[in-house]
XYZ file of C-alpha atoms in Angstrom:
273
model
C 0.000 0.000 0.000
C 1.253 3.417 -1.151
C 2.046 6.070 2.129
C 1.968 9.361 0.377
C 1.630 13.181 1.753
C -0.510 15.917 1.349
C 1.046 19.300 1.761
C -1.031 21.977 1.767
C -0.242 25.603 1.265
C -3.344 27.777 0.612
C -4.149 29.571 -2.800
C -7.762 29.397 -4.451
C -7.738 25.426 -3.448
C -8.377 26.609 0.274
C -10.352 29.647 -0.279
C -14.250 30.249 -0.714
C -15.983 32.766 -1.846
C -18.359 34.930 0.365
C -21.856 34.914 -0.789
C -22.681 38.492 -0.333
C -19.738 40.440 -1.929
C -18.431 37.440 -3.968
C -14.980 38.254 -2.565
C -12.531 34.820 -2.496
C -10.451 35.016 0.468
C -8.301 32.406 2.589
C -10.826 31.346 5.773
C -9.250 30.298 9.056
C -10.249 26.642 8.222
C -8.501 24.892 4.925
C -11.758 23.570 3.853
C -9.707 20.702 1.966
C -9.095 19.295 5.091
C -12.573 18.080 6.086
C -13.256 17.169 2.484
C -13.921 13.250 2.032
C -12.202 11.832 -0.833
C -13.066 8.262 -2.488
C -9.705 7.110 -3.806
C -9.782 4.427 -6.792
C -6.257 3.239 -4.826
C -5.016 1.786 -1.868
C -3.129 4.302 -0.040
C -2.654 5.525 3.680
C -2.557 9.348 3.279
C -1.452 12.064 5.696
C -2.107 15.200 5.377
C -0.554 18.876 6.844
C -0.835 22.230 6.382
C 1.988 24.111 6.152
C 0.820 27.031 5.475
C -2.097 29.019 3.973
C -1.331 31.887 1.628
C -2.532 33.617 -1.373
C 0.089 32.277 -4.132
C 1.711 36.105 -4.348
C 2.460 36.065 -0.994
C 4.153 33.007 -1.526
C 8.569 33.603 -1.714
C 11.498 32.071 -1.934
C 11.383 31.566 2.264
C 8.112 29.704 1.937
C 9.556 27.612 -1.045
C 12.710 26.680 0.791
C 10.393 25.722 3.886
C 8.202 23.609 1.579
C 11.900 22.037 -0.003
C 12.977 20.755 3.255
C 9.611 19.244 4.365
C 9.447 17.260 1.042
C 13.174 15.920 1.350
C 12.429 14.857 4.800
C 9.263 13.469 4.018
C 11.239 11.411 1.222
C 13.941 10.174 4.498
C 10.347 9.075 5.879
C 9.880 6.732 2.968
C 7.032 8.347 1.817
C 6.149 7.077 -1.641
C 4.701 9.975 -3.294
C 3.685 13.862 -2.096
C 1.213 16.195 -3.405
C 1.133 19.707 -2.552
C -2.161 22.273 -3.171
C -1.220 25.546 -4.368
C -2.138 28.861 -5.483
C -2.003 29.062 -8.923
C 0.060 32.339 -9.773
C 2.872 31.258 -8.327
C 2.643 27.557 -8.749
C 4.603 27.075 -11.597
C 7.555 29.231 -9.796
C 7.267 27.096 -6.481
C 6.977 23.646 -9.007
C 10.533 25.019 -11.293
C 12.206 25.760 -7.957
C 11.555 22.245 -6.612
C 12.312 20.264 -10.027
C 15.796 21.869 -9.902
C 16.735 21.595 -6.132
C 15.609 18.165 -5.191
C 17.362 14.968 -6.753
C 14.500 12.391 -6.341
C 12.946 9.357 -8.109
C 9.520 9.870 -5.466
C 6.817 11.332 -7.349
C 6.766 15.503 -6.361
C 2.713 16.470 -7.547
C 1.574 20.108 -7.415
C -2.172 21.026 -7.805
C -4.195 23.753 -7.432
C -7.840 25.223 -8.482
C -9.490 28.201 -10.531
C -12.638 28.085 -8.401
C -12.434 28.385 -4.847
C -13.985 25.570 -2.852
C -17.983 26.663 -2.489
C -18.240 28.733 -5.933
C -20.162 26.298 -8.425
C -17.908 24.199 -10.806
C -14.877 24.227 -8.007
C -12.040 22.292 -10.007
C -10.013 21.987 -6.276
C -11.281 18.382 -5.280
C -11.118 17.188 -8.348
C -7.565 18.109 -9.668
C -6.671 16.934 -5.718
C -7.827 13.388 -6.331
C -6.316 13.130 -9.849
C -3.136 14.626 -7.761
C -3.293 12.044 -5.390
C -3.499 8.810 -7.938
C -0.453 10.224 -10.002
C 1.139 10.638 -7.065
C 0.472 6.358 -6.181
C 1.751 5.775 -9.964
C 4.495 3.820 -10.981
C 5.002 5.680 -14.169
C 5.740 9.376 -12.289
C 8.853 7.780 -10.687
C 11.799 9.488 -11.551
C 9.621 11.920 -13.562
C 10.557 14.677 -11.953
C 8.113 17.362 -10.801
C 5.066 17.130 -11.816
C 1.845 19.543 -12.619
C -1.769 18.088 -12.311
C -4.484 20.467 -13.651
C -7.227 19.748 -15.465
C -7.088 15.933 -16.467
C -3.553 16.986 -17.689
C 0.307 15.992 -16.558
C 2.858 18.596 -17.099
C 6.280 18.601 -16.260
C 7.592 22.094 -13.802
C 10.332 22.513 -16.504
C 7.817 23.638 -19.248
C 4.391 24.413 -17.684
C 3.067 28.089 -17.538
C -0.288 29.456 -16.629
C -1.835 31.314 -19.530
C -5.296 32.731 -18.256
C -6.668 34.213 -15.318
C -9.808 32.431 -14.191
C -10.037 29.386 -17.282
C -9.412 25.790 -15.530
C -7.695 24.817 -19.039
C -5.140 27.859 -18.113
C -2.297 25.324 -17.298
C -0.246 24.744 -20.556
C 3.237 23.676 -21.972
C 3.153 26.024 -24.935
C 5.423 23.974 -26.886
C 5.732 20.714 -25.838
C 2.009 20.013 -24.697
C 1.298 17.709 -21.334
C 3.176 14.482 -20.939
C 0.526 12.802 -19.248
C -3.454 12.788 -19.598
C -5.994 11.549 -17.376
C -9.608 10.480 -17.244
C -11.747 8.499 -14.581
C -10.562 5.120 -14.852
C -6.819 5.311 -16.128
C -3.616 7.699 -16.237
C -1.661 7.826 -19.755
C 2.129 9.010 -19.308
C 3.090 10.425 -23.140
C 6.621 10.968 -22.805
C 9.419 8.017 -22.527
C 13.429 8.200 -22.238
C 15.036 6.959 -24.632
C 19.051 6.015 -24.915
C 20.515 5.074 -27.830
C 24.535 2.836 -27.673
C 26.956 3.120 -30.716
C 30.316 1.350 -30.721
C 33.213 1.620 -33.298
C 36.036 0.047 -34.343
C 39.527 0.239 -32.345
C 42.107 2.116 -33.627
C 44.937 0.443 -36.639
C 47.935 -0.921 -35.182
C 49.563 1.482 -37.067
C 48.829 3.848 -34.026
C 50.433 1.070 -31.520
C 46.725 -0.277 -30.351
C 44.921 -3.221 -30.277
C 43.291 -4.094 -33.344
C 41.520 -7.179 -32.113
C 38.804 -5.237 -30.107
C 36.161 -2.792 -29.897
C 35.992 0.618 -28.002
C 32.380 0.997 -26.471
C 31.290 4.888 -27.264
C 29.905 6.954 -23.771
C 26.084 5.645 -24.787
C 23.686 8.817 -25.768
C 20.408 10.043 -24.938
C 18.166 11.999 -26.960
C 16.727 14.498 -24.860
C 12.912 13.999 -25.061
C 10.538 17.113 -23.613
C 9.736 16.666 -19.748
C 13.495 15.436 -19.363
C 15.786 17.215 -16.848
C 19.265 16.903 -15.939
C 18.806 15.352 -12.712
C 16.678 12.886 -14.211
C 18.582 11.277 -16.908
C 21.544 11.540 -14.259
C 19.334 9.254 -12.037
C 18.438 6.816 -15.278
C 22.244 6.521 -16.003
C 23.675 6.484 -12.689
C 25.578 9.564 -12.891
C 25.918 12.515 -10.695
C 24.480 15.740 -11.967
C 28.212 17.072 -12.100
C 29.594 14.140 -14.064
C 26.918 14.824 -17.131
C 27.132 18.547 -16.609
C 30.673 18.371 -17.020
C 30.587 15.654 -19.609
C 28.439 17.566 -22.051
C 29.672 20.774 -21.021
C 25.759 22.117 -19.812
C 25.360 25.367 -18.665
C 23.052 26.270 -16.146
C 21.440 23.145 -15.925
C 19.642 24.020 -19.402
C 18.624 21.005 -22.465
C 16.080 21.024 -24.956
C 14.350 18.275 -26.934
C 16.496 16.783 -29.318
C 19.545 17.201 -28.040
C 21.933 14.411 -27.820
C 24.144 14.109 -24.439
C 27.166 11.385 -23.639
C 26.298 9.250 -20.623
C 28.204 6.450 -19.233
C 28.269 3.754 -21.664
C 26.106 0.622 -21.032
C 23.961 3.387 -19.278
C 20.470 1.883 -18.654
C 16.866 2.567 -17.662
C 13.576 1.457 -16.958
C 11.055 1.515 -20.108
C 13.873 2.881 -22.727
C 14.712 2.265 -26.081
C 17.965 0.930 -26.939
C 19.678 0.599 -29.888
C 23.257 -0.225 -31.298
């Protein structure tokens, strides 16, 4: 059975809107956390609240408290953590995390364009779905994620594009690499590696000529990827494939090729020769 975490942090999620002057404001009690959820999983889940602010209240303190409650949550052996979020700073908090925490447990941010009593609230909802990616054994070592809207977006390339539209959570160029429905959770995006070998040198350069020198195997950077991540797949450090590939800033883009350790492997890639 999956132990995950709920880590909640106020935004729209935990707001509601007053009846008479249809203001949305943060109320004393997170109204998430009497909500009763029917989970399609088996899963003990705990929840805190760490704290409740509007998303541009939210800094780089708040994200650097949030930071060190998810790595020790992850020393707790917690298998997965979700965290509810204002929304116009969510993508901010989600980047930050991506590129600070090395992990292969699943890191799932959602949030909600209705607050929790207007009609058509999206919070539960995008929770739940938040929660099952979360207990998936496809968003291992997928980095950060970003549930909205029956979609799966990775904190590298998500960006929120409207105001008050639930669909406002895109990835311009790259789309989601996940979707979702009621019954089943479709991950879009794979790694894939790729190993070339060549011939050893003549002996006319003093080296064997009997034998074959094994290439660094390559990876074809595929959108959603990160540095960390393929680091984990190949069983480098971060430094040893910065350095290797000479990466500044800890910045790649679909398509691009990278040297890894050869006979580099991972789960659910391609491999060729």
């Amino acid at each position: 059975m999956k132990k995950l975490l709920i880590l909640h942090t106020g935004g729209t999620i935990a707001m509601q809107e007053d009846p008479t002057t249809g203001v949305i404001q943060t109320k004393l009690h997170h109204p998430l956390l009497e909500a009763t959820l029917s989970l399609p999983i088996e899963a003990t889940i705990h929840t805190e609240e760490l704290f409740n602010l509007p998303s541009p209240h939210i800094t780089p303190f708040h994200m650097l408290q949030l930071k060190e409650r998810i790595q020790q949550a992850i020393s707790e052996d917690f298998d997965g953590i979700v965290i509810t979020h204002g929304t116009d700073t969510l993508e901010e908090t989600a980047f930050f995390l991506d590129t600070t925490i090395e992990t292969s447990v699943p890191i799932i941010i959602t949030g909600a364009m209705r607050s929790s009593n207007e009609l058509g609230s999206d919070g539960l909802y995008n929770l739940l779905n938040a929660i099952r990616v979360a207990a998936h054994p496809e968003a291992v070592s997928m980095g950060v994620l970003v549930v909205m809207n029956d979609e799966i977006h990775t904190a590298r390339y998500v960006t929120k594009t409207h105001t008050s539209n639930i669909a406002t959570f895109l990835s311009p160029t790259l789309g989601p690499v996940g979707l979702i429905n009621k019954n089943h959770i479709f991950f879009l995006q794979k790694l894939v590696v790729s190993e070339k070998k060549q011939s050893a040198p003549s002996q006319n350069q003093n080296k064997p000529s009997q034998s074959q020198v094994t290439k660094p195997s390559t990876y074809t950077v595929k959108s959603g990827d990160s540095v960390w991540k393929i680091a984990h797949e190949c069983g480098m450090s971060m430094n040893e494939l910065v350095s290797l590939n000479g990466i500044k800033n800890n910045l790649i883009f679909p398509g691009q090729v990278l040297k890894v350790k050869a006979g580099a492997k991972a789960e659910n890639v391609s491999k060729s020769e």
